[in-house]
Short mmCIF file of C-alpha atoms in Angstrom, two decimals:
data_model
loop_
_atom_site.label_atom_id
_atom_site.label_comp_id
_atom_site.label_asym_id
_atom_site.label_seq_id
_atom_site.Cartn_x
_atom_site.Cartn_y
_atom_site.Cartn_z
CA UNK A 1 -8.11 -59.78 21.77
CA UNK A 2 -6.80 -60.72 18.39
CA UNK A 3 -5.49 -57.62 16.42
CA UNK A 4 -6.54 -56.59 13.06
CA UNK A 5 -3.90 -55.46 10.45
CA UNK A 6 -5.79 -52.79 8.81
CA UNK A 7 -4.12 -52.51 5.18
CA UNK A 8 -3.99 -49.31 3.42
CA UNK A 9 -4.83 -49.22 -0.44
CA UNK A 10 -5.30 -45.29 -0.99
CA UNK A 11 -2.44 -45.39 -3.45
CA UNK A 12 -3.58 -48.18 -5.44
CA UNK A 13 -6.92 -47.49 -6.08
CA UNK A 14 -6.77 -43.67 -7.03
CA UNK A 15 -7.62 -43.15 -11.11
CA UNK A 16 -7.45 -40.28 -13.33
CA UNK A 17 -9.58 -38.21 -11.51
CA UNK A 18 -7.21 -38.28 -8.29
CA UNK A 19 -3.89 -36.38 -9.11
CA UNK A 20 -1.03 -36.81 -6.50
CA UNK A 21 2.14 -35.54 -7.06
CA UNK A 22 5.22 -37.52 -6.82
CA UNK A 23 6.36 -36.19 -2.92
CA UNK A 24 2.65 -35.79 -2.28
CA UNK A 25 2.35 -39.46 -2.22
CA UNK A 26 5.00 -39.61 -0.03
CA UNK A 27 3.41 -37.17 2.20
CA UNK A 28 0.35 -39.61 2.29
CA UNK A 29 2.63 -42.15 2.94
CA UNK A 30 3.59 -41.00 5.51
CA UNK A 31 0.61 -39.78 7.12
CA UNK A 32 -0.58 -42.91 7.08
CA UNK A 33 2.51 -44.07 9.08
CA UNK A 34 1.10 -41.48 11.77
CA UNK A 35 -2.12 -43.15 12.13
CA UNK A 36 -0.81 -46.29 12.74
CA UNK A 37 -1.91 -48.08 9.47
CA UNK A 38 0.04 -51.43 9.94
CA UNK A 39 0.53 -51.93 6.18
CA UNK A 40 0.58 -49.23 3.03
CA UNK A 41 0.18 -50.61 -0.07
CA UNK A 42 1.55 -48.90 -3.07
CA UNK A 43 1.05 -49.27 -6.56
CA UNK A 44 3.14 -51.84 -9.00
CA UNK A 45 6.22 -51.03 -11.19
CA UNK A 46 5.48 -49.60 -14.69
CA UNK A 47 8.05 -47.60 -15.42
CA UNK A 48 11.10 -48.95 -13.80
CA UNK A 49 12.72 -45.61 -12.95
CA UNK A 50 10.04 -43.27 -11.69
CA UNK A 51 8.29 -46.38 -9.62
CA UNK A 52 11.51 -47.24 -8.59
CA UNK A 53 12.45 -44.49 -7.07
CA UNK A 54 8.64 -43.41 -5.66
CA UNK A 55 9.06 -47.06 -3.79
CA UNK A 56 12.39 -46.29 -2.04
CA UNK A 57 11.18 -42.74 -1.49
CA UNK A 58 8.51 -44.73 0.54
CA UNK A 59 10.66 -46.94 1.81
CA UNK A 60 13.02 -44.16 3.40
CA UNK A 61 10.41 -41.92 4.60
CA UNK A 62 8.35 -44.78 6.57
CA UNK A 63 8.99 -45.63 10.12
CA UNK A 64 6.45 -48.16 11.31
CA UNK A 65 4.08 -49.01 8.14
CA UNK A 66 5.09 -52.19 6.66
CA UNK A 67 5.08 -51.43 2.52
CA UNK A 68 3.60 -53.70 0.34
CA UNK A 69 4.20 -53.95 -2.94
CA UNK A 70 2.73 -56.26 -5.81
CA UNK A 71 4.84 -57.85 -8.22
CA UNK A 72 3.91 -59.37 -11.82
CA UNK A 73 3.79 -63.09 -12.27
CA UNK A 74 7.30 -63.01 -13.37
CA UNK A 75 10.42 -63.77 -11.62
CA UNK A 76 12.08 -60.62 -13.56
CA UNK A 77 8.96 -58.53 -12.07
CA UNK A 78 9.63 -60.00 -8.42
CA UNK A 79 13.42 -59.26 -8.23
CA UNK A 80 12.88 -55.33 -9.50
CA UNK A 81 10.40 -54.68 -7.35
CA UNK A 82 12.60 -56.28 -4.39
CA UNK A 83 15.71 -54.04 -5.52
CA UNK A 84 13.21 -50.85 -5.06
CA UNK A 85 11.87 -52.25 -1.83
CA UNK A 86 14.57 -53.93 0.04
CA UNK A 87 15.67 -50.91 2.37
CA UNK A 88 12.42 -50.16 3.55
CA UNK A 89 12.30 -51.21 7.32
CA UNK A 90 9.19 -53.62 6.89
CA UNK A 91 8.85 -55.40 3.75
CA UNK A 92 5.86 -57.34 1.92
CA UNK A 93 5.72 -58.55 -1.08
CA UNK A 94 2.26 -59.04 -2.88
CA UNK A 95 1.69 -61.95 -5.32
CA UNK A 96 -1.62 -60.89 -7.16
CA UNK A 97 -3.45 -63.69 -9.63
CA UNK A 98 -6.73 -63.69 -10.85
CA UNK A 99 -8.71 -66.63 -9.74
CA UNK A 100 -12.27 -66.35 -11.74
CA UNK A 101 -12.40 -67.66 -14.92
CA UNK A 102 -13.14 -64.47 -16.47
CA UNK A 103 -9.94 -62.60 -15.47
CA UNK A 104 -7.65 -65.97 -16.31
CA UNK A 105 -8.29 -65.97 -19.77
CA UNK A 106 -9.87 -62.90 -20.93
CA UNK A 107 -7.09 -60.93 -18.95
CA UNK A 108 -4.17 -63.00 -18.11
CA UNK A 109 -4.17 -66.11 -20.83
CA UNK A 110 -3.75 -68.13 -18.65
CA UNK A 111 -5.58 -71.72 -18.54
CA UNK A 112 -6.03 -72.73 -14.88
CA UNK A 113 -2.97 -75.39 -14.82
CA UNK A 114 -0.70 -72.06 -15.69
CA UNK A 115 -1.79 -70.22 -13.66
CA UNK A 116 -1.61 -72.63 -10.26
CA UNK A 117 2.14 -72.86 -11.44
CA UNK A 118 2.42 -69.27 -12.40
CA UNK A 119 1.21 -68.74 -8.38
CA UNK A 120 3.69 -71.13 -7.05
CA UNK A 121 6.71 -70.23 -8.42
CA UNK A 122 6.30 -66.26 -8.10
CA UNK A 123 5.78 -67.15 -4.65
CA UNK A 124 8.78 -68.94 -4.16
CA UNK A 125 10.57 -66.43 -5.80
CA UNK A 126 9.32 -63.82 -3.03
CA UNK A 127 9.99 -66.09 -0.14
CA UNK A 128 13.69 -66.24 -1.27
CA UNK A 129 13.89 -62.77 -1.02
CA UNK A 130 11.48 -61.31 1.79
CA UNK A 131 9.70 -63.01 4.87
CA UNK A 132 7.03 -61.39 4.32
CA UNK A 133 4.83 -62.20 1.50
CA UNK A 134 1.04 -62.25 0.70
CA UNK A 135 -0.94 -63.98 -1.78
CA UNK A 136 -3.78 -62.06 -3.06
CA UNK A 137 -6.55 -64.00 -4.90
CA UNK A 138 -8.39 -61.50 -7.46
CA UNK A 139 -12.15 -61.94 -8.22
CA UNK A 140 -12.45 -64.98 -5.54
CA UNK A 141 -16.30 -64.65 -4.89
CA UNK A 142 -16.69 -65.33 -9.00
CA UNK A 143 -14.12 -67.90 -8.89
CA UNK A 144 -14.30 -71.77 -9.16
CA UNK A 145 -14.57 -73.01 -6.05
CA UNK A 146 -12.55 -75.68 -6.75
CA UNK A 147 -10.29 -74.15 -8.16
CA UNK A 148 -9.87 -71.80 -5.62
CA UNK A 149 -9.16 -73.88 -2.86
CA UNK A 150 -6.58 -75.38 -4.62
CA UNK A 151 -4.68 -72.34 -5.75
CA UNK A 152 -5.06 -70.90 -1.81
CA UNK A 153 -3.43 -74.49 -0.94
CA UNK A 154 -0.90 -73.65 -3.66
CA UNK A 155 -0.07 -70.47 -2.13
CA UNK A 156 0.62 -71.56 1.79
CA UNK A 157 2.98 -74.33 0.44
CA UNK A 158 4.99 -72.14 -1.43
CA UNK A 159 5.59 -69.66 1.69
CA UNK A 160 2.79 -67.32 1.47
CA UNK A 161 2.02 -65.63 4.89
CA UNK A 162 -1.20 -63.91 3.87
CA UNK A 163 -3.56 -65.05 1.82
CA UNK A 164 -6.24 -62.39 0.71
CA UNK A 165 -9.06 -63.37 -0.88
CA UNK A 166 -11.23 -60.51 -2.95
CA UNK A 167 -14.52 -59.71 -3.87
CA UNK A 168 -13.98 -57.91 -6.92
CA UNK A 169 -17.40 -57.68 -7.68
CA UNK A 170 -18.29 -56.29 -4.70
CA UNK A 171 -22.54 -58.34 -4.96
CA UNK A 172 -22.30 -60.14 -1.94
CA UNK A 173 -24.21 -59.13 0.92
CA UNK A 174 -22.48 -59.72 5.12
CA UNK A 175 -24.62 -62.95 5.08
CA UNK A 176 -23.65 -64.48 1.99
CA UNK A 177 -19.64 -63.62 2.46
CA UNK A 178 -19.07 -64.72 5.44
CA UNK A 179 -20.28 -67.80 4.44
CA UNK A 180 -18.22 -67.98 1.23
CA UNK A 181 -15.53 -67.67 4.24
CA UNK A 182 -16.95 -70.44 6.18
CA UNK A 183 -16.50 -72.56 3.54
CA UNK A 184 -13.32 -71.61 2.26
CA UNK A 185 -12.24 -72.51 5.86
CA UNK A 186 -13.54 -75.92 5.53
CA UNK A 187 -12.56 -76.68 2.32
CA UNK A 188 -8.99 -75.67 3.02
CA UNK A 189 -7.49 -76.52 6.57
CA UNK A 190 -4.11 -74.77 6.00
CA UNK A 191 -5.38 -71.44 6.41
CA UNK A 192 -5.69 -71.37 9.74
CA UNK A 193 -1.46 -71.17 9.78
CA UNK A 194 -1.67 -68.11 7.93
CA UNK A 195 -3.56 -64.88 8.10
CA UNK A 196 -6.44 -64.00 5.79
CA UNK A 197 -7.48 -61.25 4.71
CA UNK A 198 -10.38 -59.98 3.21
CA UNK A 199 -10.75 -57.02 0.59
CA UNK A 200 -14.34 -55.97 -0.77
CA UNK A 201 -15.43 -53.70 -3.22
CA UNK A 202 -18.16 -51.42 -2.15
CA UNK A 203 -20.52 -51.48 -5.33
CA UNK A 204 -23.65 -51.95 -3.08
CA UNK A 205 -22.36 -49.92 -0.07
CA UNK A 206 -21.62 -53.23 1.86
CA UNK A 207 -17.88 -52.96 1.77
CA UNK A 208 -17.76 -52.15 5.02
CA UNK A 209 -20.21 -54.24 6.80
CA UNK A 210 -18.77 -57.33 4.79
CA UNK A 211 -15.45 -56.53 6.36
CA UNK A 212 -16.57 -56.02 9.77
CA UNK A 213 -18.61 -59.55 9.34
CA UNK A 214 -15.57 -61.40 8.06
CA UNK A 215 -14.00 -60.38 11.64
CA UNK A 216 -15.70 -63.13 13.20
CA UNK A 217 -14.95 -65.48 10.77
CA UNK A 218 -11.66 -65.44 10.72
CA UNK A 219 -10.46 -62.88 9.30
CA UNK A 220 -7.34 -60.75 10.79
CA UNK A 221 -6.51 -58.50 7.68
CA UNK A 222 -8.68 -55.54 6.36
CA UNK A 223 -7.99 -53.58 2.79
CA UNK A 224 -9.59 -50.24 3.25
CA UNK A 225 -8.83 -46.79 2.51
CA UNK A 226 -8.19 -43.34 4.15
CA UNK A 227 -9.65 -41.51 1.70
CA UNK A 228 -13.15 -43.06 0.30
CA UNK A 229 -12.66 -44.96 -2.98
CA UNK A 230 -14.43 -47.81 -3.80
CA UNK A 231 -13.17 -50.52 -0.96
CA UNK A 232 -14.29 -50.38 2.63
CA UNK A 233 -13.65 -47.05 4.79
CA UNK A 234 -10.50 -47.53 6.98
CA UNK A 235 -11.86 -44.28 9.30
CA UNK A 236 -14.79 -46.77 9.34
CA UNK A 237 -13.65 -49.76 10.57
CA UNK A 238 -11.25 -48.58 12.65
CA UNK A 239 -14.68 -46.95 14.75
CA UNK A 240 -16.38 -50.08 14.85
CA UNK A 241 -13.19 -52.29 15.80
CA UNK A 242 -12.72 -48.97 18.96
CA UNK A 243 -16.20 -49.20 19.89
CA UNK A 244 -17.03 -52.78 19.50
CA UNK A 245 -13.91 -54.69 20.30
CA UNK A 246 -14.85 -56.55 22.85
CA UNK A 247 -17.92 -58.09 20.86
CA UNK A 248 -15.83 -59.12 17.84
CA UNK A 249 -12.82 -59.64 20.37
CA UNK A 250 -10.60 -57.60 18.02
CA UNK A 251 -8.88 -54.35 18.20
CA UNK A 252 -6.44 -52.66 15.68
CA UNK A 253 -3.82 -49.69 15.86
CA UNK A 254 -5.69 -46.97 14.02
CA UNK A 255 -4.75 -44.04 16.50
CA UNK A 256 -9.00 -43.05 16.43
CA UNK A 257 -7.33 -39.80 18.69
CA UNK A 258 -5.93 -38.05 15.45
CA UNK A 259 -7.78 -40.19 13.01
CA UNK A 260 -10.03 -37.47 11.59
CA UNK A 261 -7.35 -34.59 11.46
CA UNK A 262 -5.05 -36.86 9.91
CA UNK A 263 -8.03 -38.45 7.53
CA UNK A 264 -8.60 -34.44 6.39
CA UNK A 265 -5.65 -33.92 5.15
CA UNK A 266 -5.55 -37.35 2.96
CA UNK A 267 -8.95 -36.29 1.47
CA UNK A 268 -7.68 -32.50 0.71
CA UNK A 269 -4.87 -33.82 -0.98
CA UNK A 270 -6.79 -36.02 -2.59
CA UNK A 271 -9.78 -33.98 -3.80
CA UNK A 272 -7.83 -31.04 -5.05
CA UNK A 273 -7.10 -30.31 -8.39
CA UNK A 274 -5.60 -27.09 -8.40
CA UNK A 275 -2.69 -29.36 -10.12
CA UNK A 276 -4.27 -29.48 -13.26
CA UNK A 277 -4.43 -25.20 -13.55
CA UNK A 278 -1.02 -24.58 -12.08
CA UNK A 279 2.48 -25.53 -12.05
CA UNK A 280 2.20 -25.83 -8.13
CA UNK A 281 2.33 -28.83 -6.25
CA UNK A 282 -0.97 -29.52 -4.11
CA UNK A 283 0.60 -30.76 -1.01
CA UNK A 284 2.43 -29.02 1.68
CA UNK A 285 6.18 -29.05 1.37
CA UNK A 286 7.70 -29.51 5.00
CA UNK A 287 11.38 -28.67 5.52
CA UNK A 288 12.55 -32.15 7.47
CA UNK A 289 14.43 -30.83 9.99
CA UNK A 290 15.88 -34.35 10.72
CA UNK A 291 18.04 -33.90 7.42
CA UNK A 292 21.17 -32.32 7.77
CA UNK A 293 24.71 -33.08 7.74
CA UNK A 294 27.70 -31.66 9.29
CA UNK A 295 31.69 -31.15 8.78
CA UNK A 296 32.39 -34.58 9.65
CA UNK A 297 30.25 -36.67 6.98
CA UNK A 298 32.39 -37.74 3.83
CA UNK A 299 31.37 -38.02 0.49
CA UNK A 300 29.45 -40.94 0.17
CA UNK A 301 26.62 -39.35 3.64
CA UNK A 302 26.56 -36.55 1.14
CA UNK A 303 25.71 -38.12 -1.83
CA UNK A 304 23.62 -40.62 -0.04
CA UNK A 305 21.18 -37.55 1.43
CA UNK A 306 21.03 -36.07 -1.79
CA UNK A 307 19.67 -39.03 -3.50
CA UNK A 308 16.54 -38.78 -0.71
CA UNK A 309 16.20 -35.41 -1.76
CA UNK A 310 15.53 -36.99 -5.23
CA UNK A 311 18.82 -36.23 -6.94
CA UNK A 312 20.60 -38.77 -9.18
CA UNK A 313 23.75 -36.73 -9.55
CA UNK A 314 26.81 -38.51 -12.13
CA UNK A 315 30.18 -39.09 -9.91
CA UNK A 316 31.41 -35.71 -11.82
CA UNK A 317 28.53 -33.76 -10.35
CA UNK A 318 28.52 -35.32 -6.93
CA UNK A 319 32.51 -34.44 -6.58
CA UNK A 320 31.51 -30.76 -7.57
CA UNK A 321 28.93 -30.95 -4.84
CA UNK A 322 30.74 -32.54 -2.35
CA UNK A 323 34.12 -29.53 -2.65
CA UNK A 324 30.94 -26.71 -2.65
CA UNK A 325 29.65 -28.46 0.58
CA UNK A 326 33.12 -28.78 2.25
CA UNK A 327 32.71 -25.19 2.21
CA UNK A 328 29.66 -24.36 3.58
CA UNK A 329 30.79 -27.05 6.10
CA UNK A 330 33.37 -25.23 7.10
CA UNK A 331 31.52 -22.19 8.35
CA UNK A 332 28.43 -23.79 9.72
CA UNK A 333 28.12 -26.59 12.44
CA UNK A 334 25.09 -27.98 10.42
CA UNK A 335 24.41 -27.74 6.76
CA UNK A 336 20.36 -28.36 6.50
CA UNK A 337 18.17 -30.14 3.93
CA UNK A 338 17.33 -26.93 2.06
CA UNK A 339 21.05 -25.65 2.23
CA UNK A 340 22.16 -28.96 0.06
CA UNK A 341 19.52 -28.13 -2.34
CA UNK A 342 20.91 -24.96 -3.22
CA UNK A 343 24.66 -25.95 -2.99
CA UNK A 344 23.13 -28.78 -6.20
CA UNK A 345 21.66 -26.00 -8.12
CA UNK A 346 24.52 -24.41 -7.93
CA UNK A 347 27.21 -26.41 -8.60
CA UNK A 348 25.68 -29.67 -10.14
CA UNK A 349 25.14 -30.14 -14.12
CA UNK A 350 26.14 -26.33 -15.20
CA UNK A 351 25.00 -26.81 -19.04
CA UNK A 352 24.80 -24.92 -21.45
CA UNK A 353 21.22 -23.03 -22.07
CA UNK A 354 18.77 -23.35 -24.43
CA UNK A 355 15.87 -21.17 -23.11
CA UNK A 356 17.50 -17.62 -22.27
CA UNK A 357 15.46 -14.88 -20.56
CA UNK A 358 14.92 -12.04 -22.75
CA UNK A 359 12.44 -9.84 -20.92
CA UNK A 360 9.38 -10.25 -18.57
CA UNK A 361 6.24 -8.30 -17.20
CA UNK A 362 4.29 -9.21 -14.93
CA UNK A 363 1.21 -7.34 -13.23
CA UNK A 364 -0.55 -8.26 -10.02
CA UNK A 365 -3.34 -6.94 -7.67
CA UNK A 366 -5.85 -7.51 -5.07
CA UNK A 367 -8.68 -6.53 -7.87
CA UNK A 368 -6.99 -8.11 -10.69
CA UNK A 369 -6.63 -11.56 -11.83
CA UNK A 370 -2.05 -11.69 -12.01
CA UNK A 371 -0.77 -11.63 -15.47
CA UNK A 372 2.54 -12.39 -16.60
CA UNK A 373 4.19 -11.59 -20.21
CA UNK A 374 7.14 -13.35 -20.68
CA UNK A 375 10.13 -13.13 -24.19
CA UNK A 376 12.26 -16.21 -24.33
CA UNK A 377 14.99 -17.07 -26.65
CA UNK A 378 15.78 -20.20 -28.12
CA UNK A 379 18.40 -20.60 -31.03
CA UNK A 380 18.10 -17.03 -31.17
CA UNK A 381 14.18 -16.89 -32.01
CA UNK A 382 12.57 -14.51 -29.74
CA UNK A 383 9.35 -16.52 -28.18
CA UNK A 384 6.61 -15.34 -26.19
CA UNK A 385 3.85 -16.19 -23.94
CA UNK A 386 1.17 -14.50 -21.64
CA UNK A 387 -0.22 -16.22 -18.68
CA UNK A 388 -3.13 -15.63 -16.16
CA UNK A 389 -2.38 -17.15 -12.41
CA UNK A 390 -3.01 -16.83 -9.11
CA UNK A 391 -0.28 -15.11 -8.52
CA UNK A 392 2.69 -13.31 -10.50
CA UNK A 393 5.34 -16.61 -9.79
CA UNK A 394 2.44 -18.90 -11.03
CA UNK A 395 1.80 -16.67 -13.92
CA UNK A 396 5.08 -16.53 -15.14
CA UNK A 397 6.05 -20.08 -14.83
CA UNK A 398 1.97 -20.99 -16.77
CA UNK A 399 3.93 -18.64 -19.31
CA UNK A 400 6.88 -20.87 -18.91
CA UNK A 401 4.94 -23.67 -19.85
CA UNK A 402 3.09 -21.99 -22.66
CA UNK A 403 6.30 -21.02 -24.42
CA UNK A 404 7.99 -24.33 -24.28
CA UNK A 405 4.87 -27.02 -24.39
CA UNK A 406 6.97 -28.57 -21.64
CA UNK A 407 5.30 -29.23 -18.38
CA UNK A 408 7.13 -30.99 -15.26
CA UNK A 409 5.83 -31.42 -11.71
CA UNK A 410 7.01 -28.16 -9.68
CA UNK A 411 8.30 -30.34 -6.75
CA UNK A 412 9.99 -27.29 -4.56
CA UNK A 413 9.95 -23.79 -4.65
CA UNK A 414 12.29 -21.59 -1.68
CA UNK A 415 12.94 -17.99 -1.65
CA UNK A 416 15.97 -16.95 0.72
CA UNK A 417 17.47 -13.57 1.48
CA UNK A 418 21.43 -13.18 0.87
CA UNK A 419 21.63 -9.76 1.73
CA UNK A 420 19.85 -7.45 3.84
CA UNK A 421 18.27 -3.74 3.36
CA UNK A 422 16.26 -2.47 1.08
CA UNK A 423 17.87 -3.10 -2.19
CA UNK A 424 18.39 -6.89 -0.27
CA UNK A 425 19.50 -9.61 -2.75
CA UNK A 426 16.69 -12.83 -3.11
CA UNK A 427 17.74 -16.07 -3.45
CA UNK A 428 14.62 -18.43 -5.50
CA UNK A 429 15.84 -22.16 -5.71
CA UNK A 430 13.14 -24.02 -8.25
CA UNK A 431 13.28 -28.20 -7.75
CA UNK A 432 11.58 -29.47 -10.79
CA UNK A 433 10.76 -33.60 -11.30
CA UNK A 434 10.88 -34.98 -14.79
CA UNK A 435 11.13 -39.14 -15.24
CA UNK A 436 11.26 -39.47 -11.10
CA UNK A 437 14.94 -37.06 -11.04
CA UNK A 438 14.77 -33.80 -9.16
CA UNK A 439 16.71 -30.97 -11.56
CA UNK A 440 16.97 -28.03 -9.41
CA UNK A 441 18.17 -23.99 -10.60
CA UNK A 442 19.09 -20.89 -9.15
CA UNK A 443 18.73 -17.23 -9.77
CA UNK A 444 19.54 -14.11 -8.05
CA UNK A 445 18.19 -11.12 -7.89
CA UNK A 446 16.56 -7.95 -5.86
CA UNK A 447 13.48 -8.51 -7.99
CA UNK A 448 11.56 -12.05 -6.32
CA UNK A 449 9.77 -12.91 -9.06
CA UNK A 450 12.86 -12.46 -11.77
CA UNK A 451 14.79 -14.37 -9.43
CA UNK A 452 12.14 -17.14 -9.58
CA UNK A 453 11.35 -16.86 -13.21
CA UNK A 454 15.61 -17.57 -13.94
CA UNK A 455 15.70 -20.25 -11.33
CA UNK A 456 12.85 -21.96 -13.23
CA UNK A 457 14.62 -21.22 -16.56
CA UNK A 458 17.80 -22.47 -15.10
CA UNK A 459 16.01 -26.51 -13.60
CA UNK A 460 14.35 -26.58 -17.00
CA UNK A 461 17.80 -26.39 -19.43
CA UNK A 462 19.16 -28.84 -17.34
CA UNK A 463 16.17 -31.15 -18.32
CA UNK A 464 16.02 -30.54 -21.93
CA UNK A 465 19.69 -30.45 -22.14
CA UNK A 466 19.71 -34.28 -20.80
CA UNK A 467 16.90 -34.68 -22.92
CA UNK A 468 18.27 -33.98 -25.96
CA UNK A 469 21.64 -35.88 -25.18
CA UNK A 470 20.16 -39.48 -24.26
#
């Protein structure tokens, strides 16, 4: 049976009205690397440093998913995206190009001539740097035909692998694109040396079908989705491809077993927007017990785990980290994910602060909506908020955020004990993300919520203090 890549394009099709956090993507990510999605593609650099580091967040926490990422008709836009993706295990690199008339010069201004030589020397640039690299034609039902063939020939003799071809549109019925892919095949031999792949929008509900029907024409890659946007259904045709394999004589790797608990969680993630009310992330935060170091790793193991935690610690900070962990080290055989984090807060980028806590109050019931009154002070101006929540920490850190108009994904939130009995000592450790860098703070105390409420207060100076010194 000929397999089926089925590619994943969650990431790159969500809009405005899907909000993932930062590590929530990479908790999609790598859900999807559960289910046996052979490829995940991710969204294109925009901002150098958050995308950056989201792609080699990817890249780390990936196993078996090959990551795909486009690049920019540039050979500056192919080498940054390479230095982001180079350490993932499996590698593609996606060479996008309009191919309709419509999207070359309205869009790109680009006359056709540019554009053929735009495609073969971004490919080229690829193929230097990864072995893996697709060429994916934009709008190529409304294209020229003519012109069309000729840029897919363009593409395979520069080194492309994959050449997807897209109906952007998404107004052609089973019938009408497989034979747009019948003829394609005719008109240009040289595909049958690569794969092709097919991607269809799903204005008329035919995504899927279309897909399915390009199967027996050819066609050994699939763009769909996990969670139901507007290409065809990967839960979808990863049921057809299980129950009618033999007919089409294809199969694919979509484990069908766990595809529906695994497909849940995607779409709760997805459809949630308790984001928007609350500084709380959406996903689940899961403590990777496969991250820890021990007495025996030297500085650069240390510094190397705390950059996948998301820190970008200077060599002063990292030194001050690495002499606190040498001491933990010292009394424990393994020093865990969540014990690094708080050995940071503590001893990384001490500055000095510019919110101080001046008093809080915070009410909270099983009748009563939590409320939380907080006094900051800031060049010694007394400021104040009030906050509703679900809760008195998520009160007091919507107060946060009301007193200082500053609002940064909450990516970590971990309350330990220190001491024990009644008048027992809470430790709160708040991770906050601002520009793709994790600032995390500490506080202390027998009260929970103060302890949170300084430990917020504490990641946030650190912010505006870097902030204000750029």
């Amino acid at each position: 049976m000929n397999k089926i890549r089925i590619s994943d394009v969650t990431m790159k099709q969500t809009g405005a009205d899907i909000s993932l956090s930062f590590k929530e993507k990479i908790e999609l990510c790598k859900l999807l690397d559960k289910l046996g999605t052979d490829l995940i593609e991710l969204e294109p650099i925009n901002q150098p440093k958050i995308d950056s580091l989201r792609i080699k967040s990817v890249a780390a926490a990936v196993k078996d998913s090959i990551i795909a990422v486009p690049v920019a008709l540039s050979g500056e836009s192919v080498m940054m995206t390479w230095n982001a993706l180079k350490e993932a295990k499996k590698a593609r690199l996606q060479v996008c190009a309009p191919v309709s008339p419509v999207q070359m010069e309205y869009l790109f201004h680009k006359k056709p001539d540019a554009m053929l030589i735009a495609i073969r020397e971004t490919i080229a640039a690829c193929c230097q740097l990864c072995a893996d690299v697709e060429f994916v034609a934009d709008d190529a039902t409304r294209s020229d035909t003519a012109f069309l063939y000729e840029a897919v020939r363009t593409a395979i003799a520069a080194g492309a692998k994959t050449v997807t071809v897209c109906d952007t549109a998404g107004a052609m019925l089973p019938n009408e694109f497989t034979a747009f892919l019948r003829e394609l095949y005719a008109a240009v031999p040289e595909l049958k040396d690569v794969t092709l792949g097919v991607s269809c929008s799903d204005d008329l509900s035919m995504a899927d079908s279309c897909a399915i029907a390009a199967v027996r024409y050819g066609a050994g890659e699939i763009k769909a989705a996990a969670y139901r946007v507007n290409v065809a259904s990967l839960p979808n045709i990863a049921k057809v491809l299980s129950a009618k394999g033999e007919f089409y004589n294809a199969t694919c790797g979509v484990r069908t077993t766990s595809m529906k608990r695994i497909c849940d969680q995607i779409r709760w993630m997805c459809q949630t927007d308790r984001a928007k009310t609350s500084p709380f992330d959406n996903g689940v935060q899961e403590d990777d017990g496969s991250i820890f170091l021990t007495g025996h790793d030297d500085l650069p193991a240390v510094m190397k785990v705390a950059a996948r935690l998301g820190y970008e610690l200077s060599e002063e900070d990292g030194a001050k980290v690495f002499e606190a962990f040498k001491v933990i080290a010292q009394k424990k055989e393994k020093v865990s994910a969540r014990e690094l984090d708080a050995i940071v807060a503590t001893a990384a980028m001490q500055v000095p602060p510019t919110y101080k806590l001046d008093s809080f109050v915070v009410t909270s019931g099983n009748v009563v909506a939590a409320t939380a009154h907080l006094k900051l002070t800031k060049n010694n101006q007394v400021l104040e908020g009030v906050s509703l929540g679900d809760g008195p920490i998520d009160a007091a850190f919507l107060a946060i955020e009301g007193i200082t108009g500053r609002h940064y994904e909450l990516d970590d939130f971990q309350i330990q004990s220190v001491t024990e009995g009644r008048e027992a000592m809470g430790q709160t450790i708040v991770k906050l993300r601002s520009g793709g860098k994790v600032y995390s703070g500490q506080g202390i105390s027998t009260d929970i919520v103060g302890s949170g409420i300084q430990a917020y207060i504490n990641a946030l100076n650190k912010i505006v203090y870097e902030e204000d010194n750029v």
